[in-house]
Short mmCIF file of C-alpha atoms and ligand atoms in Angstrom, two decimals:
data_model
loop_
_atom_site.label_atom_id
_atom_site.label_comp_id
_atom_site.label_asym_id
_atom_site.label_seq_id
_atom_site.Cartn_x
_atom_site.Cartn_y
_atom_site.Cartn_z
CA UNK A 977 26.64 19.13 11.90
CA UNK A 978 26.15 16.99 14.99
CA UNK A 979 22.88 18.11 17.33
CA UNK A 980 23.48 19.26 20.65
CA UNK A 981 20.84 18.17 22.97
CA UNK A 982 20.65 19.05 26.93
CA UNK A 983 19.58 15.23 28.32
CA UNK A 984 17.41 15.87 31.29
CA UNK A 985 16.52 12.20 32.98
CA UNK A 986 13.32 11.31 34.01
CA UNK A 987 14.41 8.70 36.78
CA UNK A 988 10.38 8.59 37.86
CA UNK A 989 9.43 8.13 33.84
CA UNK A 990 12.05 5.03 33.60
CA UNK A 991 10.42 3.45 36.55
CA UNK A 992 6.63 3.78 35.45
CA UNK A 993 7.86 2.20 31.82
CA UNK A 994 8.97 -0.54 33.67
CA UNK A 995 6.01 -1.01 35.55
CA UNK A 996 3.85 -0.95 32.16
CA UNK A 997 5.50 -3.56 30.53
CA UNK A 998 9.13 -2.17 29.61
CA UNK A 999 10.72 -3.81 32.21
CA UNK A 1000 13.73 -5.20 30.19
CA UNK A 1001 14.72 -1.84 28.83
CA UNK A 1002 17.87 -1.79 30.46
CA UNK A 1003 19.02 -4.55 28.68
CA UNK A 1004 19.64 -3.45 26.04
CA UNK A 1005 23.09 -2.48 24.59
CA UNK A 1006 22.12 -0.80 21.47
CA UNK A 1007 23.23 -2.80 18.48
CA UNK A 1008 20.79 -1.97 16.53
CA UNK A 1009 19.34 -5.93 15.32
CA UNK A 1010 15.89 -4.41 16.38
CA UNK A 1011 16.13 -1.60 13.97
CA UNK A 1012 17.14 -3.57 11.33
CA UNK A 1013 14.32 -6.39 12.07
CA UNK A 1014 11.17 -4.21 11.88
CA UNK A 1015 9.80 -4.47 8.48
CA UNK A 1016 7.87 -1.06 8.84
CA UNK A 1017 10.73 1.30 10.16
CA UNK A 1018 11.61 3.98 7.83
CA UNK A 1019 14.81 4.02 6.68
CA UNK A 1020 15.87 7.59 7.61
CA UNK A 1021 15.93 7.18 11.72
CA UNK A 1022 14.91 3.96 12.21
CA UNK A 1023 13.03 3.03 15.38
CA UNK A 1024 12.86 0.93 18.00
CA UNK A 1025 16.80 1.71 18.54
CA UNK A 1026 16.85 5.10 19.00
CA UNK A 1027 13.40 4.76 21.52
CA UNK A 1028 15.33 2.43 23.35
CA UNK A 1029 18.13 4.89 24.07
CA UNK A 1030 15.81 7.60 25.07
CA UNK A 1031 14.13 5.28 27.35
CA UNK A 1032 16.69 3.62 29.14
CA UNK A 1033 18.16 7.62 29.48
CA UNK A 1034 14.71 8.78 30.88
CA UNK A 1035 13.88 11.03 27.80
CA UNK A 1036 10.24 11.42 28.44
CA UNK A 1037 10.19 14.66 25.99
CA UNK A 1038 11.48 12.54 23.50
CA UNK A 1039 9.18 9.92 23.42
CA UNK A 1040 6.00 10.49 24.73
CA UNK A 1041 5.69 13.31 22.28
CA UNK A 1042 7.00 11.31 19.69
CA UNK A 1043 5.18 10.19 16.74
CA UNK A 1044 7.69 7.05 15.78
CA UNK A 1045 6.37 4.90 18.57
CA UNK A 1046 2.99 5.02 17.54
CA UNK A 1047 3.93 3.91 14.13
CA UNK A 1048 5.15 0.27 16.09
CA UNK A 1049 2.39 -2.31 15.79
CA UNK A 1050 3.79 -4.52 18.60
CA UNK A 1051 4.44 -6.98 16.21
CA UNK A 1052 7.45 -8.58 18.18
CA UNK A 1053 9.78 -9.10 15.07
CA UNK A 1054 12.21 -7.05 16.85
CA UNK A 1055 11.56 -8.60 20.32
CA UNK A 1056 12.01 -12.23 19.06
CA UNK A 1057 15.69 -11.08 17.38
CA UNK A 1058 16.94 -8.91 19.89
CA UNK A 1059 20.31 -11.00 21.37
CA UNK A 1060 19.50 -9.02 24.72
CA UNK A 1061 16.42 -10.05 25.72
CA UNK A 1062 15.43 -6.18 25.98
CA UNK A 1063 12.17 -6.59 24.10
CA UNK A 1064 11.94 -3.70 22.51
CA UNK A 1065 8.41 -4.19 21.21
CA UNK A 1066 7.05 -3.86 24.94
CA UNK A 1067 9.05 -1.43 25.79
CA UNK A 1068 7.36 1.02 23.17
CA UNK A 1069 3.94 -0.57 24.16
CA UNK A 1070 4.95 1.09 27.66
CA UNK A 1071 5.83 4.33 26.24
CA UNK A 1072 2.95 4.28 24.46
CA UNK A 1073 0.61 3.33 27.80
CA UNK A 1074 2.54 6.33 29.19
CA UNK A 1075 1.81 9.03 26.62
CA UNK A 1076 -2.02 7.68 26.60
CA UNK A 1077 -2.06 8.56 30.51
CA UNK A 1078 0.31 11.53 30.48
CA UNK A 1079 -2.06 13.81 27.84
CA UNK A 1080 -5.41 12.58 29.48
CA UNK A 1081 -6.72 14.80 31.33
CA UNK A 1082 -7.33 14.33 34.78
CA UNK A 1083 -3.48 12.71 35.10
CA UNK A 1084 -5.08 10.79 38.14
CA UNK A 1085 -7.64 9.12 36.23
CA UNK A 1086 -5.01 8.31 33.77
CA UNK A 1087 -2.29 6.31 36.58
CA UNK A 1088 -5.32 4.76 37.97
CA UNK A 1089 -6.66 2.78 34.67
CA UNK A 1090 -3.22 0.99 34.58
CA UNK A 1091 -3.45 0.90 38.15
CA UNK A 1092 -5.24 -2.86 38.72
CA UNK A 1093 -5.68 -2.10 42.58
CA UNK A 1094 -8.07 0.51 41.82
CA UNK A 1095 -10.05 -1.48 38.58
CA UNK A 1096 -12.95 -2.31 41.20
CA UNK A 1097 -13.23 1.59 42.45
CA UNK A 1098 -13.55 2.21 38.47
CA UNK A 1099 -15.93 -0.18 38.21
CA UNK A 1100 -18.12 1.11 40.70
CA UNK A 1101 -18.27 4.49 39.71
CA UNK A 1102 -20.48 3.75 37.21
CA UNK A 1103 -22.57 2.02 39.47
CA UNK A 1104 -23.27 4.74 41.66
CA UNK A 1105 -23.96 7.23 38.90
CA UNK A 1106 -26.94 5.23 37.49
CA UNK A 1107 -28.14 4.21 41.43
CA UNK A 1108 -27.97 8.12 42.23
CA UNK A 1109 -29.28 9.61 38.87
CA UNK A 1110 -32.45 6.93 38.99
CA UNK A 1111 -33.24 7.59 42.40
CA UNK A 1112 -33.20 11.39 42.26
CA UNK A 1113 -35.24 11.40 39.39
CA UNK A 1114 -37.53 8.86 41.17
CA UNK A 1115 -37.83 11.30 44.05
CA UNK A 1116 -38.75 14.04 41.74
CA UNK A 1117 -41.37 11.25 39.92
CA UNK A 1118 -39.82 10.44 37.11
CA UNK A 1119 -39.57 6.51 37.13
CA UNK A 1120 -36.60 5.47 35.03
CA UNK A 1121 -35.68 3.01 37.51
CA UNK A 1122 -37.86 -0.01 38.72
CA UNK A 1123 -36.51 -2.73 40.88
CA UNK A 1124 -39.21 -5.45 40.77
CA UNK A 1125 -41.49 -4.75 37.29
CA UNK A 1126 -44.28 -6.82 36.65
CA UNK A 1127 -45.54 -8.42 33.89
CA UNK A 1128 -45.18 -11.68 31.20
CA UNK A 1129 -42.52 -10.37 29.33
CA UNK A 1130 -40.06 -8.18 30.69
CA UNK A 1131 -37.39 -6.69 29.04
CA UNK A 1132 -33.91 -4.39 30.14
CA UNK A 1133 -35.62 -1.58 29.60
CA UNK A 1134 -38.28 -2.55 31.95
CA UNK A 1135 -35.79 -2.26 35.41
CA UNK A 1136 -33.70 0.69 33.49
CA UNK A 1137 -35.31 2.80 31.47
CA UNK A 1138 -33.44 4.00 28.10
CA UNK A 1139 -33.71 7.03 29.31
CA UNK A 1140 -31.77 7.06 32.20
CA UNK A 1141 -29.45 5.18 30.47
CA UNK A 1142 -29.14 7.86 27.54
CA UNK A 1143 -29.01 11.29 30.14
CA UNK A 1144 -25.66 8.93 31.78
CA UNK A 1145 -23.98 7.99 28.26
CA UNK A 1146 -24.35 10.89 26.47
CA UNK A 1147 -22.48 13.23 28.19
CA UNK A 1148 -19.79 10.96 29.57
CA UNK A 1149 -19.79 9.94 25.81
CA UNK A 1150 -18.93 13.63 24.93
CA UNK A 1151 -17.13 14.17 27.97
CA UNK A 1152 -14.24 11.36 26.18
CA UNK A 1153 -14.69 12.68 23.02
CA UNK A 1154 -13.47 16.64 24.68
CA UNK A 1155 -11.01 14.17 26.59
CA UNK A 1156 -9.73 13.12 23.65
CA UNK A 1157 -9.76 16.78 21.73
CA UNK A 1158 -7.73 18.25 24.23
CA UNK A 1159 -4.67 15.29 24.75
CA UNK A 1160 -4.59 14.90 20.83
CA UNK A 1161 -3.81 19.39 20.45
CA UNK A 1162 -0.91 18.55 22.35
CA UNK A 1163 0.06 15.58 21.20
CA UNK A 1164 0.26 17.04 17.26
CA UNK A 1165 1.73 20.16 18.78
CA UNK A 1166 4.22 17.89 20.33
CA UNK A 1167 4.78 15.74 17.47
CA UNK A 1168 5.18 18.51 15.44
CA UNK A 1169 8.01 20.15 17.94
CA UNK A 1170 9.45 16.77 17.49
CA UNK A 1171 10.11 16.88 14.13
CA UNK A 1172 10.87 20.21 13.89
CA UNK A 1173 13.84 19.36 16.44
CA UNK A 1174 14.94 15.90 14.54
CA UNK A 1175 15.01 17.79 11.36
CA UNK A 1176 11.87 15.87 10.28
CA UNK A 1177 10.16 18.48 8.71
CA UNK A 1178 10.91 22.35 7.76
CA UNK A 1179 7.14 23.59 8.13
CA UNK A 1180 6.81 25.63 11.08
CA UNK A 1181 3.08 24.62 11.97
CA UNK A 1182 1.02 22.22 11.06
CA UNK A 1183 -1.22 23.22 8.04
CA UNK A 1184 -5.17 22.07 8.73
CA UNK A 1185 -6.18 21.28 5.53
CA UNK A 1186 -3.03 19.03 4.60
CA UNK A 1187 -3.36 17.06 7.70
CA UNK A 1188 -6.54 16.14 7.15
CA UNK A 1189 -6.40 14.98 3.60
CA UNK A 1190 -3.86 12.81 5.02
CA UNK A 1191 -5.82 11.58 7.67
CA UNK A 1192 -8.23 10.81 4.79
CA UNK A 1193 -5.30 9.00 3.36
CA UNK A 1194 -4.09 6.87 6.50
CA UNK A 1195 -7.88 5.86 7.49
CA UNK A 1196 -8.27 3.31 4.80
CA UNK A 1197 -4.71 1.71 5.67
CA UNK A 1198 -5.21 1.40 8.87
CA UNK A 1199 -9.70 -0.40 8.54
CA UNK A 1200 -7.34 -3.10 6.10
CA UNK A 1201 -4.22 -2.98 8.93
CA UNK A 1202 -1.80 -3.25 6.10
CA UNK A 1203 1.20 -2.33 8.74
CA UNK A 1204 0.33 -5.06 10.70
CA UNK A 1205 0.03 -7.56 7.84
CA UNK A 1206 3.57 -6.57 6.87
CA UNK A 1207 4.63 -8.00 10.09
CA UNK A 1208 6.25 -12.06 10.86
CA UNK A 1209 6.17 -13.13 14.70
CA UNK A 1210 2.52 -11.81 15.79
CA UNK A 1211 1.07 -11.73 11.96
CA UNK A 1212 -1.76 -14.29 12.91
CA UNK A 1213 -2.79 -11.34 15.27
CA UNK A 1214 -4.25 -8.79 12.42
CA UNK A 1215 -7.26 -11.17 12.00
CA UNK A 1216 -8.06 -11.33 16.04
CA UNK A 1217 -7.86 -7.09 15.76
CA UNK A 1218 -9.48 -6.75 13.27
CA UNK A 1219 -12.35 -8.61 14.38
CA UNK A 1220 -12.08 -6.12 17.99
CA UNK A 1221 -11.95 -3.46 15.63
CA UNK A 1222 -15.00 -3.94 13.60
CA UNK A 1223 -16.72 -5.53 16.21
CA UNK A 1224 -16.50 -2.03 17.63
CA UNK A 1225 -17.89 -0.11 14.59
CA UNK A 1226 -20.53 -2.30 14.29
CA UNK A 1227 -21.64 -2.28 17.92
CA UNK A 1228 -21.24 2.11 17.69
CA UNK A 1229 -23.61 2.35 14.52
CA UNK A 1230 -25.76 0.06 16.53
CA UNK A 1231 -26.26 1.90 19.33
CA UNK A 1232 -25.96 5.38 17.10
CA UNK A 1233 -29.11 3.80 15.07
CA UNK A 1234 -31.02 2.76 18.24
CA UNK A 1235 -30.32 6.29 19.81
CA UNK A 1236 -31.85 8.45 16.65
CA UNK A 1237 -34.87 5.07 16.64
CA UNK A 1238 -35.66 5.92 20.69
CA UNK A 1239 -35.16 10.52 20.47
CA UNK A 1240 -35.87 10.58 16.83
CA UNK A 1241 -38.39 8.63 15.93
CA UNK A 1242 -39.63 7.74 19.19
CA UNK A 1243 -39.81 4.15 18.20
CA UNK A 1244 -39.55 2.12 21.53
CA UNK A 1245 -37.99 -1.05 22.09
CA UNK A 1246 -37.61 -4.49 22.31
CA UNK A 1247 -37.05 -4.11 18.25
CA UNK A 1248 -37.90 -7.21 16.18
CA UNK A 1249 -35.03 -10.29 16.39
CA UNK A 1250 -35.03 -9.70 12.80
CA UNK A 1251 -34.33 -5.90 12.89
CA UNK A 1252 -30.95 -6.01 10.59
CA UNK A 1253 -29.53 -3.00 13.18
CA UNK A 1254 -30.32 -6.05 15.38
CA UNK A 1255 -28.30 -8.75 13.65
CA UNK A 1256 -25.38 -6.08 13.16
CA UNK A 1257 -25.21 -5.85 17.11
CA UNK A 1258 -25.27 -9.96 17.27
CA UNK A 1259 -22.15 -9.56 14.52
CA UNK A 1260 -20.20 -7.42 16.95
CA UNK A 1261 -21.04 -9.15 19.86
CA UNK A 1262 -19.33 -12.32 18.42
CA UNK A 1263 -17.19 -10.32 16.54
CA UNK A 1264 -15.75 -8.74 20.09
CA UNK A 1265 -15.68 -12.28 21.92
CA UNK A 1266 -13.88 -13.87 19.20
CA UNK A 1267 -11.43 -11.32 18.73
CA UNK A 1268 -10.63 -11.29 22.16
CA UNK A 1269 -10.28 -14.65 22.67
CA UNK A 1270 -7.87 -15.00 19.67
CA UNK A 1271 -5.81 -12.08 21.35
CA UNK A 1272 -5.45 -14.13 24.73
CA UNK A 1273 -4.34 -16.99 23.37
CA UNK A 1274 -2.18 -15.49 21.12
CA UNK A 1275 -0.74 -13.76 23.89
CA UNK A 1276 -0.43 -16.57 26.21
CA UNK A 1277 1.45 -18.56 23.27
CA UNK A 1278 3.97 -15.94 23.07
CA UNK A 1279 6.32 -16.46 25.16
CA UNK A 1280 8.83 -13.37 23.47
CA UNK A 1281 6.36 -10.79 24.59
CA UNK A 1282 5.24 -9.48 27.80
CA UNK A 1283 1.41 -8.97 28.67
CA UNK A 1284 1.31 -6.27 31.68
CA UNK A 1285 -2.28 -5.01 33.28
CA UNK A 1286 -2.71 -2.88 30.58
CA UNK A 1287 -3.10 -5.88 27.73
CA UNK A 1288 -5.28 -7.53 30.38
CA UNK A 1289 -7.46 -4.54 31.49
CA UNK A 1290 -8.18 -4.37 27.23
CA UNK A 1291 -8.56 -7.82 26.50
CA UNK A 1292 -11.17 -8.06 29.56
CA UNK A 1293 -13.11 -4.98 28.83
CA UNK A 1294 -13.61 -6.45 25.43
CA UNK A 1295 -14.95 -9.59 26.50
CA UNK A 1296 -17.08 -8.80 28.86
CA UNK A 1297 -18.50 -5.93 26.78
CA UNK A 1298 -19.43 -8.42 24.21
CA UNK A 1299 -20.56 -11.32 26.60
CA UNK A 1300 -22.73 -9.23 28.71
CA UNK A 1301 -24.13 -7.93 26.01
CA UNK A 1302 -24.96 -11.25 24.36
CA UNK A 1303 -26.21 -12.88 27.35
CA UNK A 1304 -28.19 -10.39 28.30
CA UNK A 1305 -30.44 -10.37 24.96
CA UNK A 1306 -30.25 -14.75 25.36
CA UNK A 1307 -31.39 -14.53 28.95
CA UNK A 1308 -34.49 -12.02 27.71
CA UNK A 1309 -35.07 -14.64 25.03
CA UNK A 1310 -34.79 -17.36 27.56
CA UNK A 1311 -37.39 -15.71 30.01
CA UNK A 1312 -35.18 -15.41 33.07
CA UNK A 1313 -36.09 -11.69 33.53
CA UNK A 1314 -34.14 -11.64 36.61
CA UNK A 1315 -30.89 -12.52 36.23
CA UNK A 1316 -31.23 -10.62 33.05
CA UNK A 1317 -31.48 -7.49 34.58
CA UNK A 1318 -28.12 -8.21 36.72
CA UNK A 1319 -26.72 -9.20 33.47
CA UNK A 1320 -27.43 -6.15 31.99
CA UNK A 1321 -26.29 -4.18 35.00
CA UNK A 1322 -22.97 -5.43 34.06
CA UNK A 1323 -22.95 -4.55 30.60
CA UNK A 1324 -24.01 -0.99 31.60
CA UNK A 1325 -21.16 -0.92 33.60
CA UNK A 1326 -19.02 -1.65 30.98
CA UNK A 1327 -20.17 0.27 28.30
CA UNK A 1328 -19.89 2.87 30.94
CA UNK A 1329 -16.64 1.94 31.49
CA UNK A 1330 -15.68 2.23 27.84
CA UNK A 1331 -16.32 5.35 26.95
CA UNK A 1332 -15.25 7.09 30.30
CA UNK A 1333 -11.74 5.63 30.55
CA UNK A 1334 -10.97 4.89 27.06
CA UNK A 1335 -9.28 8.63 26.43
CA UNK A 1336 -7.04 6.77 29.56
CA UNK A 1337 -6.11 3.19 28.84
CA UNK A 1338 -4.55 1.14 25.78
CA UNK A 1339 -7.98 1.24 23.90
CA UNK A 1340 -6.95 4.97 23.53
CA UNK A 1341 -4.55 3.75 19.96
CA UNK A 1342 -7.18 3.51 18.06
CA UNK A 1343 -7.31 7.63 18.39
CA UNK A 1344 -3.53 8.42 19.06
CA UNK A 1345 -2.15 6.03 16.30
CA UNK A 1346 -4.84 7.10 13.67
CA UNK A 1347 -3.34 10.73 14.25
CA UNK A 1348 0.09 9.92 14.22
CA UNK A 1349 -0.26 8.10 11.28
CA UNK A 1350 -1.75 10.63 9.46
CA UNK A 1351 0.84 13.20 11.12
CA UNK A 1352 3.77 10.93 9.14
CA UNK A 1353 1.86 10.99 6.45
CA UNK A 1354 1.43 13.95 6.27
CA UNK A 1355 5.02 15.28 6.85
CA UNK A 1356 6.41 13.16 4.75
CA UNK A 1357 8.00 10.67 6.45
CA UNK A 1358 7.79 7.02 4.87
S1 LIG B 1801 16.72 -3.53 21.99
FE1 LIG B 1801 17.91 -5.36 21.60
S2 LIG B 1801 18.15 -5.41 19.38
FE2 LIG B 1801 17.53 -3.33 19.91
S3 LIG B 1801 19.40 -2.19 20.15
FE3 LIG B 1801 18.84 -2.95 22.17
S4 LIG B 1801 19.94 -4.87 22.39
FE4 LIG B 1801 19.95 -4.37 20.22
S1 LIG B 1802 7.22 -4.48 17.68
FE1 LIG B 1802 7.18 -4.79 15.45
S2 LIG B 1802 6.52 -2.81 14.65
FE2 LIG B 1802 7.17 -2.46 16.75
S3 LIG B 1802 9.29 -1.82 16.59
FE3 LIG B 1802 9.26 -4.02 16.93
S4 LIG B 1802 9.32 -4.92 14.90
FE4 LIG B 1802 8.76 -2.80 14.65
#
């Protein structure tokens, strides 16, 4: 029996995929090559195809709830084949952007992270908070925040305490994570009404228990990116994010480990350059900067695929995480307590910067692909 389906365009939805990358959607003329090209489409409903009809018909119902374009890697196979130029590949990675922004909560926040004529209000915000927060608690005498210390041998933590630093993180670190909670319940719930609708899957909700054994099930898949290993044109790309990606873990046990070292055990910094929690954050650090390096110039070689403000804003926040973070510790090393502490300024930003808008810009995959992944899994669908 054929499905009925009432098509409601988004006009506004076609126009903000354009401006995210998906610019050559209406290109395309629907033969299908892409569908055929991309080694990891099922092959019950194949995608990019049928994304690429919703798209260029302003389905946003259909897509940004859908779990199929998370499952794309942006591997480009179908972009390099596609006779039309559409680049189908992109297109997704626009949908994708889209979803990311349209289950964040506040919306706002969400438009202006792929919005680069706001990057340096972002940017500032963070700023502010720590210039505020150390100067109120200086007024009631606590002194987390010293402009001119004095001594031999300074360190970060001698112009910012890592106290101040921890009362700012923490919560917007938590604040991301409730970010997060809250876009992913409707995004399953979504998904879920998805399939239900496509004929997907026949189980009316989704059952807790099986979902997350098969989140237990994707995780390992997705730490040895065997989807993205499976892919031709952009192969040479699963070693650059893979280094991002573990450059990440590393750095977040790092700072985990220093956290429980500083409110735990009250052990106070600098730690020794031979600390091995130490040597793990040097790891990431290069880890991140090589990564991201290898991702630029793979994308500026690539002449298929289109890099929008979005790839940029990513590729940027990674190296400057890592760089700033690096210098910092070489400048301590070096002596130059001064520029140091501007350095460091600039990684708190950052960092800052990381986990507050993350829930809102492309980094937010990691999260949203990891659950749709184990969604398919779960239901099924190979
Ligand atoms: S995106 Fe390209 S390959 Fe895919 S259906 Fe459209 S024209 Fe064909
Ligand atoms: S970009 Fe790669 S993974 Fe995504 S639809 Fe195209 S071929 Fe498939």
């Amino acid at each position: 029996m054929s499905e009925t389906y009432l098509v409601e365009p988004d006009v506004g939805f076609i126009k903000e995929v354009a401006k995210l990358g998906g610019q050559d959607l209406k290109k395309c003329y629907q033969c299908a090559t892409c569908s055929v090209a991309c080694p990891i489409s099922p092959d019950t409903k194949p995608f990019p195809r049928k994304e690429m009809l919703a798209a260029s018909w302003g389905l946003k119902d259909r897509l940004v709830g859908n779990g199929d374009i998370w499952l794309c890697h942006n591997c480009g196979d179908c972009s390099t084949r596609c006779p039309r130029g559409a680049k189908p590949g992109d297109v997704l990675s626009a949908v994708r952007a889209y979803a990311v922004a349209e289950y964040a909560t506040p919306r706002a926040l969400g438009k202006a992270v792929n919005d680069p004529s706001k990057l340096l209000i972002l940017l500032a915000v963070p700023a502010v908070i720590f210039l505020v927060v150390g100067l109120l608690l200086k007024m009631v005498g606590i002194n987390w925040l010293n402009f001119a210390p004095t001594g031999t041998e300074l360190w970060q933590a001698d112009y910012i305490s890592n106290y101040l630093v921890d009362i700012i993180m923490v919560p917007t670190f938590f604040a991301a994570i409730a970010v997060f909670a809250l876009g992913l319940t409707r995004f399953l719930g979504d998904m879920h009404a998805n399939a239900l609708l496509e004929g997907k899957t026949d189980r009316k909700t989704i059952d807790p228990v099986g979902f997350i054994q098969a989140l237990i099930k994707t995780v390992p898949n997705i730490i040895k990116h065997n989807r993205f290993n499976e892919c031709s044109t952009n192969k040479s790309r699963a070693t650059a994010h893979m280094m991002v990606l573990f450059g990440f873990i590393g750095l977040f046990v790092v700072t985990g480990a220093f956290f429980a070292a500083e409110w735990v055990f009250h052990i106070e910094g600098p730690y020794s350059q031979i600390n091995p929690f130490k040597w793990l954050g040097n790891l990431g650090g290069i880890a991140l900067l090589i990564g991201g390096g290898l991702m630029i110039a793979s994308r500026l070689g690539q002449k298929d695929q289109a890099t929008s403000y979005k790839d940029w804003y990513l590729l940027g926040l990674v190296l400057m995480l890592g760089g700033t973070g690096l210098l910092t510790e070489m400048l301590r090393l070096g002596g130059m307590y001064g520029l140091m502490a501007v350095v460091y300024v600039l990684h708190l930003i950052f960092v800052w910067a990381l986990f507050a808008y993350t829930p809102f810009s492309k980094l937010a995959h990691l999260v949203y692909r990891t659950v749709a992944m184990a969604y398919m899994e779960y239901s099924g669908r190979k």
